[in-house]
Short mmCIF file of C-alpha atoms in Angstrom, two decimals:
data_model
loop_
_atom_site.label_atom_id
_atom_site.label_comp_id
_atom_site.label_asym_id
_atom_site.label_seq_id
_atom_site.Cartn_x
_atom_site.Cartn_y
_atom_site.Cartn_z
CA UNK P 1 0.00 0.00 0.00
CA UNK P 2 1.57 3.05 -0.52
CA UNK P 3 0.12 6.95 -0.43
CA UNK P 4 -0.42 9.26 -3.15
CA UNK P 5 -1.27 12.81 -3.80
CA UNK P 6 -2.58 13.63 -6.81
CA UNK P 7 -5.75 16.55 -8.66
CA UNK P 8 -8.79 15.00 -9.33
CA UNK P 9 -12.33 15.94 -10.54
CA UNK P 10 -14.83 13.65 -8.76
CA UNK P 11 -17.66 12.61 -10.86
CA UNK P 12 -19.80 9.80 -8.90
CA UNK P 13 -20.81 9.48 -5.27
CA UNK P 14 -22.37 6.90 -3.40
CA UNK P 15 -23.26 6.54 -0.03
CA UNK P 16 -22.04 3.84 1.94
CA UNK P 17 -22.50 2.94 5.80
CA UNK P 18 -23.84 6.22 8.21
CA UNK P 19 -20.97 8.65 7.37
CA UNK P 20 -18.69 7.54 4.90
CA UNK P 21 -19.12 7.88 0.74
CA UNK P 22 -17.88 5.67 -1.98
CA UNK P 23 -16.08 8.42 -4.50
CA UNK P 24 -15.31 7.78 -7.92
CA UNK P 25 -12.62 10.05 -9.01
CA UNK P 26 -10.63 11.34 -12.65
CA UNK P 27 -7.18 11.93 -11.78
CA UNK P 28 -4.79 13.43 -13.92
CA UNK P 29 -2.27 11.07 -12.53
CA UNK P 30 -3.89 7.60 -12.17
CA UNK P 31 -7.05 7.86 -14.14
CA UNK P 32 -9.95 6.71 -12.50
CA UNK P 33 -10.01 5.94 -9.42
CA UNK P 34 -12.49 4.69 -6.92
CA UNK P 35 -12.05 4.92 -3.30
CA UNK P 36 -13.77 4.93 0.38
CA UNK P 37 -14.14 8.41 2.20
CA UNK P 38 -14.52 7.09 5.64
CA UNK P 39 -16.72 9.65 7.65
CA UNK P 40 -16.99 11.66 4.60
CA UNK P 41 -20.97 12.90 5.47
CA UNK P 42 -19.84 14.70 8.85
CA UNK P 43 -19.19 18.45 8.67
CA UNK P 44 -15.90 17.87 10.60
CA UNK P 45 -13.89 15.34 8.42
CA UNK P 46 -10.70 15.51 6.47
CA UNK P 47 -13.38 16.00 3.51
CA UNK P 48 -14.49 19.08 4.60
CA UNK P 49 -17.13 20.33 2.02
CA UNK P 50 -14.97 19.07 -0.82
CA UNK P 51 -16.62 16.05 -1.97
CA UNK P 52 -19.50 16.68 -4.32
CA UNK P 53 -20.18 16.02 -7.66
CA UNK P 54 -17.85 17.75 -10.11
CA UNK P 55 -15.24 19.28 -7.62
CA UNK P 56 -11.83 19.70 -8.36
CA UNK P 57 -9.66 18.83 -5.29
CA UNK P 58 -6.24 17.70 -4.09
CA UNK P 59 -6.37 14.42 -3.02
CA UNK P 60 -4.40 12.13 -0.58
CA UNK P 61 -5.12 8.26 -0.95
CA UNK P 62 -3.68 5.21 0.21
CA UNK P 63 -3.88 2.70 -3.01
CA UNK P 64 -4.55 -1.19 -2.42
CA UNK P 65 -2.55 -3.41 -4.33
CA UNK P 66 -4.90 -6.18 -3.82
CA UNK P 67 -7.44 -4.70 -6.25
CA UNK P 68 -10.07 -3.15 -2.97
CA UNK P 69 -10.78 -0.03 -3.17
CA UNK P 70 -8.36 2.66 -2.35
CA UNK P 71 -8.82 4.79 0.91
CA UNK P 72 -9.24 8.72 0.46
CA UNK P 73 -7.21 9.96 3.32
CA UNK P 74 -7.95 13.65 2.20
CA UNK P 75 -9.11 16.22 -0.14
CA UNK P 76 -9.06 19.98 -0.57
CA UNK P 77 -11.39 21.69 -2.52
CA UNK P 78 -9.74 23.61 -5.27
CA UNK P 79 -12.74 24.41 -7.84
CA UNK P 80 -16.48 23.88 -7.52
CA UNK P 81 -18.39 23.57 -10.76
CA UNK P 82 -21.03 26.31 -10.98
CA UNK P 83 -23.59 26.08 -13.77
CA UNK P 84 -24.71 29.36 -15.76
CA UNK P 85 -27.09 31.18 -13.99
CA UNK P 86 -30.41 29.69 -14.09
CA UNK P 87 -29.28 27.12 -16.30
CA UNK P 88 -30.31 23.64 -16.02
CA UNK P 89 -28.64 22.75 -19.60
CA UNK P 90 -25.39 24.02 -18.40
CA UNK P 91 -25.85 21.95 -14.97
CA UNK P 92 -26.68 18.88 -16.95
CA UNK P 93 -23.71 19.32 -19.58
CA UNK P 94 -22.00 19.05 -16.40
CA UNK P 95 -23.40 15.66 -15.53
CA UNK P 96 -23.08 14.37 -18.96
CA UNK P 97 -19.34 14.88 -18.98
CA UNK P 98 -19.34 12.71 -15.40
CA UNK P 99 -21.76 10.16 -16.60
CA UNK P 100 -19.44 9.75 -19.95
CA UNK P 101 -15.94 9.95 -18.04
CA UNK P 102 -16.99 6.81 -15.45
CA UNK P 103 -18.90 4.72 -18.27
CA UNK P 104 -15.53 5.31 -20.85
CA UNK P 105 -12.51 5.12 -19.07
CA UNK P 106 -11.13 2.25 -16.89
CA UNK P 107 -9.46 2.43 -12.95
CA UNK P 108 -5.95 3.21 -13.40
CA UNK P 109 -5.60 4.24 -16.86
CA UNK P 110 -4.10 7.78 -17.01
CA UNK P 111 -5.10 10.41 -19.20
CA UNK P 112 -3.47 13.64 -18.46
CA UNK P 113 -4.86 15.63 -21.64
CA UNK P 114 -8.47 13.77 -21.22
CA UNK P 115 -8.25 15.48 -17.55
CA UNK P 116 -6.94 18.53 -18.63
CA UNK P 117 -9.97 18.68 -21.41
CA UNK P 118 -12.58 17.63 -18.56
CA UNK P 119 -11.39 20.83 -16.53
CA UNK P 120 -11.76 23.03 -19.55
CA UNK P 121 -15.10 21.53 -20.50
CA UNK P 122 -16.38 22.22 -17.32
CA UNK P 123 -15.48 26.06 -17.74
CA UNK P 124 -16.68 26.38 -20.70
CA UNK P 125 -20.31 25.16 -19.73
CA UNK P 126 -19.81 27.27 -16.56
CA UNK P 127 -19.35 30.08 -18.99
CA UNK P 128 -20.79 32.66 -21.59
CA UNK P 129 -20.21 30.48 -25.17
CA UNK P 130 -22.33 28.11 -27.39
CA UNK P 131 -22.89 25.13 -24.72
CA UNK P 132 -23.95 22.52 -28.15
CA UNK P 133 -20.62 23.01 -29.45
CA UNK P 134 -18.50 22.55 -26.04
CA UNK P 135 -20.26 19.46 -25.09
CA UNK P 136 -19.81 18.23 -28.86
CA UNK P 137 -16.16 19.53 -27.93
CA UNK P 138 -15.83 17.26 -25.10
CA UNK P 139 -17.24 14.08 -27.12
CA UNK P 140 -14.98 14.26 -29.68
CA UNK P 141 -12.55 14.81 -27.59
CA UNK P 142 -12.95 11.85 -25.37
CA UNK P 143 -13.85 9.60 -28.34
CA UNK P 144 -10.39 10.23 -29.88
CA UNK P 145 -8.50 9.99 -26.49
CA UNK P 146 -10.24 6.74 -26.12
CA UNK P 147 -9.68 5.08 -29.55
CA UNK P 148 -13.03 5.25 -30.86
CA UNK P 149 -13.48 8.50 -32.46
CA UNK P 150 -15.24 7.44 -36.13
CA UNK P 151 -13.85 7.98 -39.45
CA UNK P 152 -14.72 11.40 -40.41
CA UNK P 153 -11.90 12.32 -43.08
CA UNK P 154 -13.08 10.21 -45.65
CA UNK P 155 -14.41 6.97 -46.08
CA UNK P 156 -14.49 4.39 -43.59
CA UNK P 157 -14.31 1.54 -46.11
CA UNK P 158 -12.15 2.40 -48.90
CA UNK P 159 -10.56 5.85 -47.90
CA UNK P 160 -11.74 8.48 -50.02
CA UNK P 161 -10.89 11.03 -49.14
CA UNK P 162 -14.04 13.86 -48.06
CA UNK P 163 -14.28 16.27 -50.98
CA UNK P 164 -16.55 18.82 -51.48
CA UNK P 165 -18.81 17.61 -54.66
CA UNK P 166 -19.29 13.99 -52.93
CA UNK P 167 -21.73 13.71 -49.74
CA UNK P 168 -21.08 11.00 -47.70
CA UNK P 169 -23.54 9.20 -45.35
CA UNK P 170 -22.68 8.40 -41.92
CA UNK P 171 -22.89 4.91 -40.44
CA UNK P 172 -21.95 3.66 -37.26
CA UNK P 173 -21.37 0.18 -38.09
CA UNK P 174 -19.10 0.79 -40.60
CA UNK P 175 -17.03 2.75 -38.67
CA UNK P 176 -17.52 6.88 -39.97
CA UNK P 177 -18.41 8.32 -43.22
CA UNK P 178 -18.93 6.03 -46.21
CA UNK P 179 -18.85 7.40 -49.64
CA UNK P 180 -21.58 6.75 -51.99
CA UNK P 181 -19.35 3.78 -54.08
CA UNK P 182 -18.78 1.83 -51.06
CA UNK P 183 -22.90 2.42 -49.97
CA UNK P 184 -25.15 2.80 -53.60
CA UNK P 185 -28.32 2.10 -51.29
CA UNK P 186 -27.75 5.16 -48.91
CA UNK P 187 -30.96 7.62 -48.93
CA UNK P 188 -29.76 10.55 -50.27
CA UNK P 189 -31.95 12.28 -47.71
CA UNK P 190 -29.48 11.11 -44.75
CA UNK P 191 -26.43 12.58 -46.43
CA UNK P 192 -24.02 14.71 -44.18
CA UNK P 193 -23.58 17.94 -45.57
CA UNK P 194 -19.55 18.99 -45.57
CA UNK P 195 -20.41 21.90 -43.64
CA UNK P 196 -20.87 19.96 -40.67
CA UNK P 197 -17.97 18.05 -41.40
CA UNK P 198 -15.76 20.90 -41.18
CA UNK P 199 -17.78 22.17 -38.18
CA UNK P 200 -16.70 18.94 -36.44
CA UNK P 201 -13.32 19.25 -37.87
CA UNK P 202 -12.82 22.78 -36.83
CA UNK P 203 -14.19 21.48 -33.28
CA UNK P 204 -11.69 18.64 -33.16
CA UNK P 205 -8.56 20.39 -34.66
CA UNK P 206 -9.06 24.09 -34.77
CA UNK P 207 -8.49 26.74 -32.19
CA UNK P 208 -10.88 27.17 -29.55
CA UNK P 209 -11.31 31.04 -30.20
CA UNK P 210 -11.88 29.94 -33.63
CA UNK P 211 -14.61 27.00 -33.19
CA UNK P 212 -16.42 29.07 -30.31
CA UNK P 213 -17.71 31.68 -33.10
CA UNK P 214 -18.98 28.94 -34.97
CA UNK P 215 -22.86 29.23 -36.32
CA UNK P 216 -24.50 26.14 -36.51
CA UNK P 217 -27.72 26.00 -38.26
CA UNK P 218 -30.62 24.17 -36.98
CA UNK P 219 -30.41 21.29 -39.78
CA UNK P 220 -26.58 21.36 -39.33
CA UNK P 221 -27.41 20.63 -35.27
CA UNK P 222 -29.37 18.04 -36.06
CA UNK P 223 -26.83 16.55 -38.58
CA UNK P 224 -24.01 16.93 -35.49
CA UNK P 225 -26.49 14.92 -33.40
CA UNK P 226 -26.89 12.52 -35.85
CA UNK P 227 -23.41 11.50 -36.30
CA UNK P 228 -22.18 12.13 -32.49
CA UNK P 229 -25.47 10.51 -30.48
CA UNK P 230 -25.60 6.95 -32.27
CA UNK P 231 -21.53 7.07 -31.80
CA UNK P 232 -21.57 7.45 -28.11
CA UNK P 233 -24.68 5.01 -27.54
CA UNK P 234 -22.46 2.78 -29.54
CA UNK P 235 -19.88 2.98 -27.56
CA UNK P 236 -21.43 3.07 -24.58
CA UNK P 237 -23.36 -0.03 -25.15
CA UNK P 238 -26.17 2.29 -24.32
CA UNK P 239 -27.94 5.87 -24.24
CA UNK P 240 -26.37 7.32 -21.71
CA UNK P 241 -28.96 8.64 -18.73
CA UNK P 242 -28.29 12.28 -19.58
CA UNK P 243 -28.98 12.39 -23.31
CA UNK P 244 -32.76 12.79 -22.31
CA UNK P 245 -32.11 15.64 -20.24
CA UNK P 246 -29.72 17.61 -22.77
CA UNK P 247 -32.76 19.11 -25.22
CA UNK P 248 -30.56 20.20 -27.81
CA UNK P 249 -29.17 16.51 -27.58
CA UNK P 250 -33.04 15.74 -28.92
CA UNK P 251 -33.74 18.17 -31.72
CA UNK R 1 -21.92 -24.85 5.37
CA UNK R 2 -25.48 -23.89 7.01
CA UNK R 3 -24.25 -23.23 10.48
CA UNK R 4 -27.19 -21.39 12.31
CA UNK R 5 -30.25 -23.45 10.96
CA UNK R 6 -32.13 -21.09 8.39
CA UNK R 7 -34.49 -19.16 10.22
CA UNK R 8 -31.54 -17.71 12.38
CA UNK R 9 -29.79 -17.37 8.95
CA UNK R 10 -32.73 -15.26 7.91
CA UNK R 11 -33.02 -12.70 10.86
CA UNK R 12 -29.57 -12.30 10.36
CA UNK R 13 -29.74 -11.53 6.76
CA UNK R 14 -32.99 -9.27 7.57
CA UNK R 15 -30.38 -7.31 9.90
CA UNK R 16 -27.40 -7.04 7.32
CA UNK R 17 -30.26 -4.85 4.86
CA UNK R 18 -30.24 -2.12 7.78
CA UNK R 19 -27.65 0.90 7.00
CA UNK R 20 -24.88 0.83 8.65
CA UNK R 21 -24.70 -3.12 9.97
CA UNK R 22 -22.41 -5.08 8.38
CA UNK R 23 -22.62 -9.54 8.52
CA UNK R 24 -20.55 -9.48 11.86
CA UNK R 25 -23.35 -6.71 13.52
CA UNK R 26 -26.30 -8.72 12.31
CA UNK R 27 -25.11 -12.13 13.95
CA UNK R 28 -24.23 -10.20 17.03
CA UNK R 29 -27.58 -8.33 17.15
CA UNK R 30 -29.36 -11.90 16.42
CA UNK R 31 -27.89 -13.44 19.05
CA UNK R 32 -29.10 -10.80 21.36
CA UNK R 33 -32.81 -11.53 20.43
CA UNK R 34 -32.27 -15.78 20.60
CA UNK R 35 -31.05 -14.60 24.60
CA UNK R 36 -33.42 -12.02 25.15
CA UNK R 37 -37.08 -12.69 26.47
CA UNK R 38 -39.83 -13.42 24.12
CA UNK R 39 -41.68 -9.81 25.22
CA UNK R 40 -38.44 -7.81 24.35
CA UNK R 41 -38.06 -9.71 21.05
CA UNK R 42 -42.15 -9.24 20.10
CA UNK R 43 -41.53 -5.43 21.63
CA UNK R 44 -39.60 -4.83 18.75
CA UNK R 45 -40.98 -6.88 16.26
CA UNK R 46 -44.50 -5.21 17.05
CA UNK R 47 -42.54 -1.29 16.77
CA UNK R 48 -41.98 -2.55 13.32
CA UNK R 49 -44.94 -3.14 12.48
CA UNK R 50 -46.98 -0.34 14.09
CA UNK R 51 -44.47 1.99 12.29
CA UNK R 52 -45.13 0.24 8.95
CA UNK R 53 -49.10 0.20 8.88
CA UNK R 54 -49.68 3.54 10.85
CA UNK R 55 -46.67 5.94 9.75
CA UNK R 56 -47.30 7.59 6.20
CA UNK R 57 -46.70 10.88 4.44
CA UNK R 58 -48.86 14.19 4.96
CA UNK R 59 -50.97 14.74 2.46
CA UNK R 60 -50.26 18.08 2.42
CA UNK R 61 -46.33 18.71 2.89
CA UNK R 62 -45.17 14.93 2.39
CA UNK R 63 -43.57 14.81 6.08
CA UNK R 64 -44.56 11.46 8.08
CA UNK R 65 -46.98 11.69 10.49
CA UNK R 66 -49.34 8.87 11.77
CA UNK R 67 -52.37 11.22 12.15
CA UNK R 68 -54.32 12.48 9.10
CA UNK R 69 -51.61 16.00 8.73
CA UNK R 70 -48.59 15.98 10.51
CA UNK R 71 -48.01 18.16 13.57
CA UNK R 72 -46.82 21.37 11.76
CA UNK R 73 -49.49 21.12 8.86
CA UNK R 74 -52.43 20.88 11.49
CA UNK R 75 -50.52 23.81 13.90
CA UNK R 76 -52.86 27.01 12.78
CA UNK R 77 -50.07 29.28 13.97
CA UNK R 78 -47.96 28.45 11.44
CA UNK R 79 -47.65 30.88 8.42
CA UNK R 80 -49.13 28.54 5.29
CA UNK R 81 -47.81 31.46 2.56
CA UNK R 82 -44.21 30.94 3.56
CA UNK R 83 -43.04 27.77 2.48
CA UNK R 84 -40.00 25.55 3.11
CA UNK R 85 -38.70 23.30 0.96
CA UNK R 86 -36.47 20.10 2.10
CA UNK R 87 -35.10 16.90 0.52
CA UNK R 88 -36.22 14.46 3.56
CA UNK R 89 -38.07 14.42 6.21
CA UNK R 90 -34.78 14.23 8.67
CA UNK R 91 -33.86 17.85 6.48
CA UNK R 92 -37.15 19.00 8.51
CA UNK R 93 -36.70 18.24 11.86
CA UNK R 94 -32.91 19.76 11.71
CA UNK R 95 -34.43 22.93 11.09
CA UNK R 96 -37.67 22.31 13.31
CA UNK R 97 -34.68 21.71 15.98
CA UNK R 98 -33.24 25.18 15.40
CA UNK R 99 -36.63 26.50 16.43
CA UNK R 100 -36.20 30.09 13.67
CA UNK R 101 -38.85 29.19 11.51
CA UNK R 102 -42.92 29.58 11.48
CA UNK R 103 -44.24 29.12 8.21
CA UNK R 104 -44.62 25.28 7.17
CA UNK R 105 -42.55 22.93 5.44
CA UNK R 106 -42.80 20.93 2.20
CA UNK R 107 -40.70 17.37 1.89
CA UNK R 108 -39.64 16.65 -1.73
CA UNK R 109 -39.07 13.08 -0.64
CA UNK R 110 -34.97 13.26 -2.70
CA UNK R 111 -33.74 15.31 -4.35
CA UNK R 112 -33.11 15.01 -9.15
CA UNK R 113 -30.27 13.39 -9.41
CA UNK R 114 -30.13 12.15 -12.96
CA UNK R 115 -26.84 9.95 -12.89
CA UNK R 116 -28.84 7.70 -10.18
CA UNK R 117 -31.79 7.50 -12.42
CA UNK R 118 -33.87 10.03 -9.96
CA UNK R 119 -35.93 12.74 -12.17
CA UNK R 120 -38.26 15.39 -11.16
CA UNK R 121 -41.18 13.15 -11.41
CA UNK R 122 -39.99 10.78 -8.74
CA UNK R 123 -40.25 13.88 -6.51
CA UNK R 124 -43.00 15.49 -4.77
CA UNK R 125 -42.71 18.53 -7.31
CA UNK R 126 -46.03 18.62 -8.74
CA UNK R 127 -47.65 18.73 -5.41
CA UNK R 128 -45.43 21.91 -4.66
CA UNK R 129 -46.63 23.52 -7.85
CA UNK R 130 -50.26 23.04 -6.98
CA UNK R 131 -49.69 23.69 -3.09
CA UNK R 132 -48.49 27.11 -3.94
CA UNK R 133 -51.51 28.16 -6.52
CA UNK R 134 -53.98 26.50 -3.98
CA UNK R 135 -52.37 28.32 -0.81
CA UNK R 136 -51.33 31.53 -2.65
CA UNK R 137 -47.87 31.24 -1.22
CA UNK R 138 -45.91 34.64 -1.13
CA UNK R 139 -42.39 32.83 -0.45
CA UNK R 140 -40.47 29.68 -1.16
CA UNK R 141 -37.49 29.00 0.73
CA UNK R 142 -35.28 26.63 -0.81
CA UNK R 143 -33.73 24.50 1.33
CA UNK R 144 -32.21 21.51 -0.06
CA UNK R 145 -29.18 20.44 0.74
CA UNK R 146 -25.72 22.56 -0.75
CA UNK R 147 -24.80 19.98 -2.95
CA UNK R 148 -24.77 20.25 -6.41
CA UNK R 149 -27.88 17.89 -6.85
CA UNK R 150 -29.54 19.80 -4.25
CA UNK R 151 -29.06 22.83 -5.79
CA UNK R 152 -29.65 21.66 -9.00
CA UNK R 153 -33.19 20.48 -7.53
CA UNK R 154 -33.84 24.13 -6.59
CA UNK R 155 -32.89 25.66 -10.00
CA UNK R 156 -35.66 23.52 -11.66
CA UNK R 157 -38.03 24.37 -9.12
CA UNK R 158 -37.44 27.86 -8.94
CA UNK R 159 -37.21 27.47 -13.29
CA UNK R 160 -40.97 25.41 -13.03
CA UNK R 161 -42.43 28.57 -10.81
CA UNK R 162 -40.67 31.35 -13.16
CA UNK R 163 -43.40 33.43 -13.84
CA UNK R 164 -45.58 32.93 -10.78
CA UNK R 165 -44.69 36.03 -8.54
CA UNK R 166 -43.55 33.88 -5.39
CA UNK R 167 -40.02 34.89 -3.89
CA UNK R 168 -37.98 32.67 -4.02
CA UNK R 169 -34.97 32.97 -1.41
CA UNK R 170 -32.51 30.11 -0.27
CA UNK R 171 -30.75 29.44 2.98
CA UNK R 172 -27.48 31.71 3.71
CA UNK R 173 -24.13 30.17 3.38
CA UNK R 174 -20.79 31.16 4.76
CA UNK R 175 -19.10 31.53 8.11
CA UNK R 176 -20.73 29.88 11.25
CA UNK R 177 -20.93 32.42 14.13
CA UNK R 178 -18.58 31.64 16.19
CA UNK R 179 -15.32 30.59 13.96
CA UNK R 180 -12.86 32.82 12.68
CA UNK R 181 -11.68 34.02 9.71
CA UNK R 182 -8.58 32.88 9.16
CA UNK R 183 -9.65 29.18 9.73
CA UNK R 184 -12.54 29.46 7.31
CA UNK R 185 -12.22 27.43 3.93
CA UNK R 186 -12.19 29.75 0.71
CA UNK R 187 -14.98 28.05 -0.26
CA UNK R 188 -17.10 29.37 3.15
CA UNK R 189 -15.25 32.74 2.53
CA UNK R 190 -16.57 33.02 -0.65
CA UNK R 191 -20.68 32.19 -0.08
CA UNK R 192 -20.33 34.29 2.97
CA UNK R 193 -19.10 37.33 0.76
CA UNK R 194 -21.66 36.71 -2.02
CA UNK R 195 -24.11 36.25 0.39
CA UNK R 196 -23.65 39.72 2.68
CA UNK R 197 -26.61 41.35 3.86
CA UNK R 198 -27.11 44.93 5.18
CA UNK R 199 -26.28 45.45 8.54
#
């Protein structure tokens, strides 16, 4: 057994016995982590006020090599998430990004830029800009930290490359994008317009000041969703709980 | 290996459900009822039961009560038009126990908490609404618990009554009298700033 110290956002609780909490953690050092806050409920604990949902704190644990659950020893509060004023959207963004970070990332498996991302997320539907694009952000991101963003440069069967004169559908099974040769059955009516392919390129690889004066139509919204929400029930296994909260996840 | 005989197995099993006892605490406490006499066994087994057929939730502000309203809904000097709103029923008599309060109380039964599957329809929400058009409630006092779910909870609620002219205030936060400053968390500091009220 041996101590650590480490940042982490927590993003589940559970109660367990009178006083103490079960707290799933995202570390930037370890990854997830799940561990026992013993007497965490009281008002006088080594918790202090630190452990709720989406809190950024320092931590002290004692890890268990035998595969039980670590012990949190300690935690300072560094950052409480505050939603936009009056906004339940923004509050809920908030949740997504926990529900998504413990269903698609394993105990112990750093990832330092994932965490970094998670912090920024959270700012970002804290504050003033388009909350669609930063939680379509935060899912691409994720996907491609975890190996499973989809083929959207060109086609996932043969490779052709996107070009402007040639709309490509969008299937999950296959992968990403699929060009009209490799999928002659596709209804034309389903085809992803390249404007929201850039728009999810520009989200992916351009700069945020760039991306965050982004319009996206309504059509082009529901294109985004229609590429990003089948891909992270996918990979999920299955919708995730906060989809059906998230109304521009349902337009 | 079935050492205790399965009806001993069972009363221990009943006890290992109950929060906070673990398989060691529910042998121990089922041992104490095989020594104990039969009337201090049945004593409890009959609090049980009186609890479960007579104890149920007020009608009116979802608190438990065994009569037809509970204590504070039937108590005509209470203020009806200034309303309190808690998570449980245990949220209630904390603030019953600080004694600073004379309007009446309304028990959400939880709080939304999405990630556990708990949405505003699992909560006594609607009641609230139609409690506060049928009493003509001038305030709402929000006081869930200062968690992100709990305040969460209150942002819908306060979102669901936008646009019905009750105030809508929530409990202060910040320094306890008593501490000092330079032990208080940042976090304290800070609600205790944002929160400052004339003087």
């Amino acid at each position: 057994m041996s101590t650590e110290k480490t940042e982490a956002l927590v993003i589940r609780l559970a109660d367990w016995s009178e006083s103490s909490k079960v707290v799933t953690l995202f570390s930037s050092d370890f990854g997830k982590l799940a561990a026992v806050a013993k007497g965490a409920k009281r008002l006088k604990s080594a918790f202090e006020s630190a452990l709720d949902l989406l809190t950024i704190c320092n931590i002290v644990l004692i890890r268990k090599s035998s595969g039980g659950l670590d012990i949190l020893t300690e935690a300072k509060l560094q950052k409480r998430f505050t939603a936009r004023h009056g906004s339940l959207e923004s509050l809920y963004a908030g949740y997504y990004l926990a529900e998504l970070l413990d269903s698609l990332t394993e105990l112990d498996d750093p990832h330092p830029d994932l965490y970094s991302e998670a912090l920024k997320s959270l700012d970002r539907f804290a504050g003033d800009g388009p909350l669609e694009l930063a939680v379509l952000r935060w899912e691409l991101v994720l996907l491609e930290e975890i190996g499973q963003l989809p083929m959207l440069e060109g086609c996932a069967d043969c490779g052709r490359p996107v070009a402007p004169d040639i709309w490509f559908d969008f299937s999950v099974g296959h992968g990403g994008l699929i060009c009209p040769d490799c999928h002659p059955e596709a209804d034309h009516a389903r085809h992803i317009q390249p404007g929201t392919l850039a728009i999810l390129n520009q989200l992916l690889t351009g700069q945020e000041a760039a991306w965050q004066r982004l319009v996206v139509s309504a059509p082009q919204q529901r294109e985004l969703r229609r590429i990003m929400t089948p891909t992270i029930c996918h990979v999920l296994g299955k919708r995730p709980k906060m989809m059906g909260y998230l109304k521009f996840m349902n337009p | 290996m079935n050492a205790y005989g399965s009806t001993v197995n069972e009363l221990i099993d009943q006890f290992a459900k109950l929060p906070g006892i673990g398989k060691k605490s529910a042998e121990r406490i089922a041992y104490h009822f095989l020594r104990c006499s039969r009337e201090e066994a049945f004593a409890l087994a009959d609090a049980i039961r009186q609890v479960k057929l007579k104890i149920h939730a007020c009608p009116n502000c979802f608190n438990l009560t065994e009569d037809k309203l509970c204590q504070i809904c039937a108590d005509p000097r209470r203020d009806p038009r200034i309303l309190c709103v808690v998570e449980q029923p245990r949220d209630l008599l904390a603030l019953e126990a600080a004694g600073a309060f004379q309007g009446m109380y309304h028990v959400l039964q939880g709080r939304i908490a999405p990630l556990e599957g708990i949405g505003p329809e699992q909560l006594t929400i609607d009641q609230l609404v139609n409690r506060i058009k049928r009493d003509q409630v001038r305030e709402l006092i929000m006081a869930t618990n200062p968690t992100l779910e709990g305040d969460g909870t209150s942002l819908y609620i306060s979102n669901v009554l936008e646009g019905t002219g009750v105030k809508i205030t929530r409990l202060a936060r910040g320094i306890a009298s008593g501490s000092v400053l330079e032990f208080a968390n940042k976090e304290m500091l800070a609600d205790a700033m944002r929160g400052r009220q004339s003087f």
